[in-house]
Amino acid sequence: MRERVVLKWGGGLITEKSTMKTVRQDVLRDLAEQLEQCLLSGVDVVLVHGAGSFGHLKAKQYRLAEGRITGSAPMGPLTQDEAVEEVRADMLELNAHVMQALTERDISAVSLPPHTWATNTGPAFEGDLAMFSQAPSGIVVVTHGDVVACHDKREFGILSGDDLVLRLSKELPDVTRLVFAMGGVEGVLESMPIDDQPGVLIEALTKNAMFDDEHMSEMDVTGGIGLKVQRGFAALESGVEVLLVSGEEPQRVADACLGNPVRGTRLVA
Ligand code: IP8
């Protein structure tokens, strides 16, 4: 039985976060090459990607994480319903870039966008995860953060890729590792980078340790690094190794996925 890794490509890594719908093609190409290495080394990968500037900016403007809002002043030229449709379409467009990068490395992959199979938000979202383990070995199943329907009065909400990776890590058979590939940092930092000083990397992070919970709430509708750490500890408790590494430095994502020594943050019990 091949081992399986759940890998998240952060939205802030694969897109220019503050410029609407801008893909970092060179980063995508490099990440796809590292993913290919994992497959060739006998490790199956379930890939989840974030939204970056294809999701957060519009979702923020139209307050989609809060669900249906009635009686407020217009939030822009679109209605909330139109914004839901546009963000879903934008996420499909980003997903198409991800799939294209995989195809260019001859990686066979299948995409399962959450608005077609998941409802409700947070770690207890509903949806059949069995589909993710039914793909033959060597095929990468891909999903992503999305706007999903909710069963309560919110009607819709944002399902983060960080909630998807937790549930996939816990519920799919044979998952040994959960790897978060991030942009702009080498892992979890003790304190904010100041001027040209990079900030101090925490190599082993315990649950109660303090860290720099950088969250660009003016841009992000989900939880930033704090959410990754929280979901990471929940995955660790079910016996999965959890690493947070830079997706911008050569080889680190592949090393993390393959269990090789790597610079980054490892969560420890
Ligand atoms: O970037 C957010 O997913 P995340 C999804 O994985 C949207 O938290 C549509 C903003």
mmCIF file of C-alpha atoms and ligand atoms in Angstrom:
data_model
loop_
_atom_site.group_PDB
_atom_site.id
_atom_site.type_symbol
_atom_site.label_atom_id
_atom_site.label_comp_id
_atom_site.label_asym_id
_atom_site.label_seq_id
_atom_site.Cartn_x
_atom_site.Cartn_y
_atom_site.Cartn_z
ATOM 1 C CA MET A 1 0.000 0.000 0.000
ATOM 2 C CA ARG A 2 1.433 3.398 -1.027
ATOM 3 C CA GLU A 3 1.447 6.046 1.672
ATOM 4 C CA ARG A 4 -0.706 9.092 1.139
ATOM 5 C CA VAL A 5 0.039 12.746 1.855
ATOM 6 C CA VAL A 6 -2.487 15.560 2.059
ATOM 7 C CA LEU A 7 -0.901 18.706 0.634
ATOM 8 C CA LYS A 8 -2.229 22.258 0.700
ATOM 9 C CA TRP A 9 -0.892 24.819 -1.733
ATOM 10 C CA GLY A 10 -1.730 28.110 0.010
ATOM 11 C CA GLY A 11 -3.665 30.740 -1.915
ATOM 12 C CA GLY A 12 -1.042 33.315 -0.934
ATOM 13 C CA LEU A 13 1.585 31.056 -2.514
ATOM 14 C CA ILE A 14 0.001 30.296 -5.877
ATOM 15 C CA THR A 15 -1.530 33.757 -6.461
ATOM 16 C CA GLU A 16 -0.510 37.378 -5.985
ATOM 17 C CA LYS A 17 -2.703 37.894 -2.998
ATOM 18 C CA SER A 18 -3.459 41.578 -3.300
ATOM 19 C CA THR A 19 -3.904 41.758 -7.100
ATOM 20 C CA MET A 20 -7.256 40.446 -8.295
ATOM 21 C CA LYS A 21 -7.006 37.053 -10.040
ATOM 22 C CA THR A 22 -3.258 36.904 -10.631
ATOM 23 C CA VAL A 23 -1.622 33.463 -10.794
ATOM 24 C CA ARG A 24 2.047 32.894 -9.927
ATOM 25 C CA GLN A 25 2.747 30.593 -12.875
ATOM 26 C CA ASP A 26 6.427 30.053 -12.040
ATOM 27 C CA VAL A 27 5.518 28.948 -8.522
ATOM 28 C CA LEU A 28 2.812 26.614 -9.849
ATOM 29 C CA ARG A 29 5.281 25.047 -12.280
ATOM 30 C CA ASP A 30 7.825 24.423 -9.532
ATOM 31 C CA LEU A 31 5.206 22.988 -7.152
ATOM 32 C CA ALA A 32 3.927 20.633 -9.857
ATOM 33 C CA GLU A 33 7.464 19.411 -10.467
ATOM 34 C CA GLN A 34 7.881 18.676 -6.743
ATOM 35 C CA LEU A 35 4.529 16.895 -6.670
ATOM 36 C CA GLU A 36 5.687 14.705 -9.543
ATOM 37 C CA GLN A 37 8.748 13.736 -7.483
ATOM 38 C CA CYS A 38 6.447 12.536 -4.702
ATOM 39 C CA LEU A 39 4.442 10.355 -7.071
ATOM 40 C CA LEU A 40 7.612 8.925 -8.609
ATOM 41 C CA SER A 41 8.861 8.107 -5.093
ATOM 42 C CA GLY A 42 5.712 6.091 -4.375
ATOM 43 C CA VAL A 43 3.752 8.646 -2.340
ATOM 44 C CA ASP A 44 0.171 9.437 -3.363
ATOM 45 C CA VAL A 45 -0.956 13.034 -2.977
ATOM 46 C CA VAL A 46 -4.364 14.537 -2.284
ATOM 47 C CA LEU A 47 -4.034 18.186 -3.254
ATOM 48 C CA VAL A 48 -6.044 21.057 -1.809
ATOM 49 C CA HIS A 49 -5.454 24.632 -2.898
ATOM 50 C CA GLY A 50 -6.458 27.922 -1.356
ATOM 51 C CA ALA A 51 -8.144 30.876 -3.015
ATOM 52 C CA GLY A 52 -5.765 33.839 -2.737
ATOM 53 C CA SER A 53 -6.830 36.702 -4.988
ATOM 54 C CA PHE A 54 -9.323 34.460 -6.859
ATOM 55 C CA GLY A 55 -11.549 34.186 -3.797
ATOM 56 C CA HIS A 56 -10.846 36.368 -0.821
ATOM 57 C CA LEU A 57 -11.113 39.840 -2.340
ATOM 58 C CA LYS A 58 -14.607 39.426 -3.806
ATOM 59 C CA ALA A 59 -15.806 37.229 -0.924
ATOM 60 C CA LYS A 60 -14.720 39.981 1.464
ATOM 61 C CA GLN A 61 -16.413 42.754 -0.523
ATOM 62 C CA TYR A 62 -19.742 40.877 -0.636
ATOM 63 C CA ARG A 63 -19.438 39.465 2.917
ATOM 64 C CA LEU A 64 -19.950 35.921 1.657
ATOM 65 C CA ALA A 65 -18.442 34.308 4.775
ATOM 66 C CA GLU A 66 -21.328 35.800 6.771
ATOM 67 C CA GLY A 67 -23.956 34.239 4.506
ATOM 68 C CA ARG A 68 -27.116 35.979 3.314
ATOM 69 C CA ILE A 69 -27.306 39.593 4.470
ATOM 70 C CA THR A 70 -30.611 41.334 4.084
ATOM 71 C CA GLY A 71 -31.385 45.025 4.302
ATOM 72 C CA SER A 72 -27.830 46.308 3.958
ATOM 73 C CA ALA A 73 -26.641 49.006 1.565
ATOM 74 C CA PRO A 74 -25.347 47.612 -1.765
ATOM 75 C CA MET A 75 -21.853 46.191 -1.329
ATOM 76 C CA GLY A 76 -20.923 46.798 -4.973
ATOM 77 C CA PRO A 77 -22.377 46.398 -8.457
ATOM 78 C CA LEU A 78 -23.287 42.712 -7.868
ATOM 79 C CA THR A 79 -25.949 41.160 -5.677
ATOM 80 C CA GLN A 80 -24.702 38.612 -3.144
ATOM 81 C CA ASP A 81 -26.137 35.819 -5.332
ATOM 82 C CA GLU A 82 -24.177 37.076 -8.336
ATOM 83 C CA ALA A 83 -21.054 37.345 -6.186
ATOM 84 C CA VAL A 84 -21.479 33.707 -5.049
ATOM 85 C CA GLU A 85 -21.622 32.621 -8.691
ATOM 86 C CA GLU A 86 -18.635 34.798 -9.661
ATOM 87 C CA VAL A 87 -16.427 33.565 -6.819
ATOM 88 C CA ARG A 88 -17.281 29.956 -7.696
ATOM 89 C CA ALA A 89 -16.404 30.650 -11.325
ATOM 90 C CA ASP A 90 -13.172 32.414 -10.309
ATOM 91 C CA MET A 91 -12.192 29.416 -8.161
ATOM 92 C CA LEU A 92 -12.844 27.095 -11.115
ATOM 93 C CA GLU A 93 -10.555 29.334 -13.174
ATOM 94 C CA LEU A 94 -7.770 29.117 -10.569
ATOM 95 C CA ASN A 95 -8.342 25.377 -10.342
ATOM 96 C CA ALA A 96 -7.940 25.142 -14.130
ATOM 97 C CA HIS A 97 -4.478 26.774 -13.788
ATOM 98 C CA VAL A 98 -3.564 24.210 -11.122
ATOM 99 C CA MET A 99 -4.792 21.319 -13.289
ATOM 100 C CA GLN A 100 -2.880 22.727 -16.270
ATOM 101 C CA ALA A 101 0.362 22.847 -14.246
ATOM 102 C CA LEU A 102 -0.151 19.181 -13.286
ATOM 103 C CA THR A 103 -0.969 18.190 -16.870
ATOM 104 C CA GLU A 104 2.239 19.843 -18.073
ATOM 105 C CA ARG A 105 4.158 17.354 -15.863
ATOM 106 C CA ASP A 106 2.028 14.481 -17.224
ATOM 107 C CA ILE A 107 0.402 14.052 -13.829
ATOM 108 C CA SER A 108 -3.068 12.480 -14.020
ATOM 109 C CA ALA A 109 -5.424 14.445 -11.836
ATOM 110 C CA VAL A 110 -9.133 14.804 -11.184
ATOM 111 C CA SER A 111 -10.791 17.854 -9.661
ATOM 112 C CA LEU A 112 -13.691 17.833 -7.177
ATOM 113 C CA PRO A 113 -14.862 21.449 -6.573
ATOM 114 C CA PRO A 114 -16.591 21.589 -3.140
ATOM 115 C CA HIS A 115 -19.707 23.509 -4.244
ATOM 116 C CA THR A 116 -20.644 20.352 -6.207
ATOM 117 C CA TRP A 117 -20.314 17.902 -3.285
ATOM 118 C CA ALA A 118 -20.005 19.704 0.080
ATOM 119 C CA THR A 119 -22.364 21.768 2.212
ATOM 120 C CA ASN A 120 -21.865 23.780 5.405
ATOM 121 C CA THR A 121 -18.634 25.337 6.587
ATOM 122 C CA GLY A 122 -16.004 24.705 9.259
ATOM 123 C CA PRO A 123 -14.428 21.360 10.171
ATOM 124 C CA ALA A 124 -17.828 19.633 10.441
ATOM 125 C CA PHE A 125 -18.854 20.394 6.843
ATOM 126 C CA GLU A 126 -20.921 17.691 5.120
ATOM 127 C CA GLY A 127 -19.872 15.786 2.025
ATOM 128 C CA ASP A 128 -18.750 12.362 0.907
ATOM 129 C CA LEU A 129 -14.980 12.108 1.299
ATOM 130 C CA ALA A 130 -14.928 8.489 0.110
ATOM 131 C CA MET A 131 -14.537 9.780 -3.470
ATOM 132 C CA PHE A 132 -11.041 10.957 -2.552
ATOM 133 C CA SER A 133 -9.787 7.484 -1.767
ATOM 134 C CA GLN A 134 -11.497 5.806 -4.720
ATOM 135 C CA ALA A 135 -9.108 7.216 -7.330
ATOM 136 C CA PRO A 136 -6.502 4.672 -8.437
ATOM 137 C CA SER A 137 -3.064 5.026 -6.905
ATOM 138 C CA GLY A 138 -0.936 7.627 -8.714
ATOM 139 C CA ILE A 139 -3.931 9.816 -9.622
ATOM 140 C CA VAL A 140 -3.996 13.126 -7.781
ATOM 141 C CA VAL A 141 -7.412 14.174 -6.502
ATOM 142 C CA VAL A 142 -7.632 17.960 -6.274
ATOM 143 C CA THR A 143 -10.048 20.190 -4.381
ATOM 144 C CA HIS A 144 -10.040 23.771 -3.075
ATOM 145 C CA GLY A 145 -11.587 26.424 -0.829
ATOM 146 C CA ASP A 146 -15.019 27.429 -2.192
ATOM 147 C CA VAL A 147 -18.412 29.015 -1.604
ATOM 148 C CA VAL A 148 -20.772 26.241 -0.531
ATOM 149 C CA ALA A 149 -24.468 26.026 0.301
ATOM 150 C CA CYS A 150 -25.379 26.030 4.011
ATOM 151 C CA HIS A 151 -28.404 24.328 5.557
ATOM 152 C CA ASP A 152 -29.145 27.130 8.005
ATOM 153 C CA LYS A 153 -30.311 30.713 7.541
ATOM 154 C CA ARG A 154 -26.938 31.770 6.170
ATOM 155 C CA GLU A 155 -27.806 29.903 2.919
ATOM 156 C CA PHE A 156 -24.156 29.959 1.810
ATOM 157 C CA GLY A 157 -20.697 30.377 3.304
ATOM 158 C CA ILE A 158 -16.979 29.905 2.721
ATOM 159 C CA LEU A 159 -15.487 26.447 3.134
ATOM 160 C CA SER A 160 -11.742 26.891 3.664
ATOM 161 C CA GLY A 161 -9.149 24.526 2.236
ATOM 162 C CA ASP A 162 -7.816 24.315 5.810
ATOM 163 C CA ASP A 163 -11.018 22.567 6.919
ATOM 164 C CA LEU A 164 -10.850 20.280 3.895
ATOM 165 C CA VAL A 165 -7.274 19.184 4.664
ATOM 166 C CA LEU A 166 -8.130 18.374 8.270
ATOM 167 C CA ARG A 167 -11.033 16.108 7.370
ATOM 168 C CA LEU A 168 -9.116 14.473 4.509
ATOM 169 C CA SER A 169 -6.125 13.804 6.804
ATOM 170 C CA LYS A 170 -8.327 12.255 9.463
ATOM 171 C CA GLU A 171 -10.706 10.268 7.309
ATOM 172 C CA LEU A 172 -8.815 8.945 4.291
ATOM 173 C CA PRO A 173 -6.967 5.671 4.799
ATOM 174 C CA ASP A 174 -3.160 5.596 4.938
ATOM 175 C CA VAL A 175 -2.538 9.338 5.360
ATOM 176 C CA THR A 176 0.854 9.729 6.997
ATOM 177 C CA ARG A 177 1.454 13.450 6.583
ATOM 178 C CA LEU A 178 -0.276 16.793 6.166
ATOM 179 C CA VAL A 179 1.878 19.470 4.537
ATOM 180 C CA PHE A 180 1.007 23.151 4.264
ATOM 181 C CA ALA A 181 3.052 24.896 1.535
ATOM 182 C CA MET A 182 2.992 28.616 2.192
ATOM 183 C CA GLY A 183 4.068 31.859 0.563
ATOM 184 C CA GLY A 184 6.159 34.571 2.184
ATOM 185 C CA VAL A 185 7.247 32.589 5.264
ATOM 186 C CA GLU A 186 9.421 29.554 5.992
ATOM 187 C CA GLY A 187 6.872 28.155 8.442
ATOM 188 C CA VAL A 188 5.357 29.469 11.657
ATOM 189 C CA LEU A 189 7.278 32.468 12.982
ATOM 190 C CA GLU A 190 7.832 33.523 16.567
ATOM 191 C CA SER A 191 7.392 37.162 15.657
ATOM 192 C CA MET A 192 6.617 39.314 12.639
ATOM 193 C CA PRO A 193 9.455 39.920 10.171
ATOM 194 C CA ILE A 194 10.693 43.483 10.759
ATOM 195 C CA ASP A 195 12.149 45.523 7.868
ATOM 196 C CA ASP A 196 14.556 43.150 6.120
ATOM 197 C CA GLN A 197 14.862 40.800 9.140
ATOM 198 C CA PRO A 198 13.045 37.569 8.211
ATOM 199 C CA GLY A 199 11.515 36.745 11.641
ATOM 200 C CA VAL A 200 12.430 33.754 13.804
ATOM 201 C CA LEU A 201 11.212 30.363 12.582
ATOM 202 C CA ILE A 202 9.694 27.975 15.126
ATOM 203 C CA GLU A 203 11.007 24.567 14.070
ATOM 204 C CA ALA A 204 8.941 22.540 16.543
ATOM 205 C CA LEU A 205 5.649 24.089 17.564
ATOM 206 C CA THR A 206 3.761 22.808 20.610
ATOM 207 C CA LYS A 207 0.090 23.489 21.143
ATOM 208 C CA ASN A 208 0.388 26.195 23.783
ATOM 209 C CA ALA A 209 3.393 28.022 22.335
ATOM 210 C CA MET A 210 2.961 31.632 21.252
ATOM 211 C CA PHE A 211 3.483 32.448 17.605
ATOM 212 C CA ASP A 212 2.898 35.265 15.166
ATOM 213 C CA ASP A 213 -0.677 34.706 14.050
ATOM 214 C CA GLU A 214 -0.386 36.911 10.997
ATOM 215 C CA HIS A 215 -3.860 37.258 9.533
ATOM 216 C CA MET A 216 -4.523 39.759 6.781
ATOM 217 C CA SER A 217 -8.132 40.271 7.874
ATOM 218 C CA GLU A 218 -8.475 43.241 5.553
ATOM 219 C CA MET A 219 -8.030 40.738 2.705
ATOM 220 C CA ASP A 220 -8.792 37.255 4.070
ATOM 221 C CA VAL A 221 -12.213 35.830 4.759
ATOM 222 C CA THR A 222 -10.804 32.677 6.366
ATOM 223 C CA GLY A 223 -8.284 32.212 9.123
ATOM 224 C CA GLY A 224 -4.669 32.862 8.055
ATOM 225 C CA ILE A 225 -1.894 30.952 9.761
ATOM 226 C CA GLY A 226 -3.823 30.587 13.048
ATOM 227 C CA LEU A 227 -6.422 28.414 11.298
ATOM 228 C CA LYS A 228 -3.725 26.230 9.720
ATOM 229 C CA VAL A 229 -2.073 25.676 13.107
ATOM 230 C CA GLN A 230 -5.413 24.861 14.762
ATOM 231 C CA ARG A 231 -6.446 22.425 12.068
ATOM 232 C CA GLY A 232 -2.896 21.046 12.020
ATOM 233 C CA PHE A 233 -3.036 20.180 15.737
ATOM 234 C CA ALA A 234 -6.395 18.482 15.236
ATOM 235 C CA ALA A 235 -4.812 16.350 12.472
ATOM 236 C CA LEU A 236 -1.764 15.609 14.663
ATOM 237 C CA GLU A 237 -4.085 14.247 17.350
ATOM 238 C CA SER A 238 -5.313 11.642 14.893
ATOM 239 C CA GLY A 239 -1.770 10.437 14.271
ATOM 240 C CA VAL A 240 -0.815 12.405 11.146
ATOM 241 C CA GLU A 241 2.546 14.236 10.954
ATOM 242 C CA VAL A 242 2.032 17.945 10.246
ATOM 243 C CA LEU A 243 4.535 20.293 8.592
ATOM 244 C CA LEU A 244 4.319 23.909 7.454
ATOM 245 C CA VAL A 245 6.999 24.862 4.919
ATOM 246 C CA SER A 246 7.854 27.487 2.362
ATOM 247 C CA GLY A 247 6.561 26.737 -1.102
ATOM 248 C CA GLU A 248 8.981 29.278 -2.552
ATOM 249 C CA GLU A 249 12.268 27.567 -1.659
ATOM 250 C CA PRO A 250 13.480 24.751 -3.912
ATOM 251 C CA GLN A 251 12.623 21.211 -2.866
ATOM 252 C CA ARG A 252 11.098 21.956 0.524
ATOM 253 C CA VAL A 253 7.574 20.854 -0.329
ATOM 254 C CA ALA A 254 8.807 17.595 -1.869
ATOM 255 C CA ASP A 255 11.098 16.939 1.112
ATOM 256 C CA ALA A 256 8.268 17.615 3.563
ATOM 257 C CA CYS A 257 5.913 15.287 1.675
ATOM 258 C CA LEU A 258 8.529 12.536 1.424
ATOM 259 C CA GLY A 259 9.477 12.695 5.093
ATOM 260 C CA ASN A 260 13.010 13.981 4.415
ATOM 261 C CA PRO A 261 14.626 16.487 6.805
ATOM 262 C CA VAL A 262 13.444 19.959 5.822
ATOM 263 C CA ARG A 263 13.532 23.536 7.089
ATOM 264 C CA GLY A 264 10.066 24.528 8.297
ATOM 265 C CA THR A 265 7.745 24.081 11.261
ATOM 266 C CA ARG A 266 6.757 20.669 12.547
ATOM 267 C CA LEU A 267 3.829 20.424 14.970
ATOM 268 C CA VAL A 268 4.691 18.397 18.059
ATOM 269 C CA ALA A 269 2.359 16.938 20.664
HETATM 270 O O1 IP8 B 1 -7.979 30.121 0.950
HETATM 271 C C1 IP8 B 1 -11.088 30.232 0.834
HETATM 272 O O2 IP8 B 1 -10.279 29.095 0.915
HETATM 273 P P1 IP8 B 1 -8.854 29.158 1.660
HETATM 274 C C2 IP8 B 1 -12.131 30.092 -0.280
HETATM 275 O O3 IP8 B 1 -8.345 27.739 1.586
HETATM 276 C C3 IP8 B 1 -12.697 31.358 -0.789
HETATM 277 O O4 IP8 B 1 -9.132 29.545 3.089
HETATM 278 C C4 IP8 B 1 -13.648 31.239 -1.896
HETATM 279 C C5 IP8 B 1 -12.401 32.550 -0.350
#
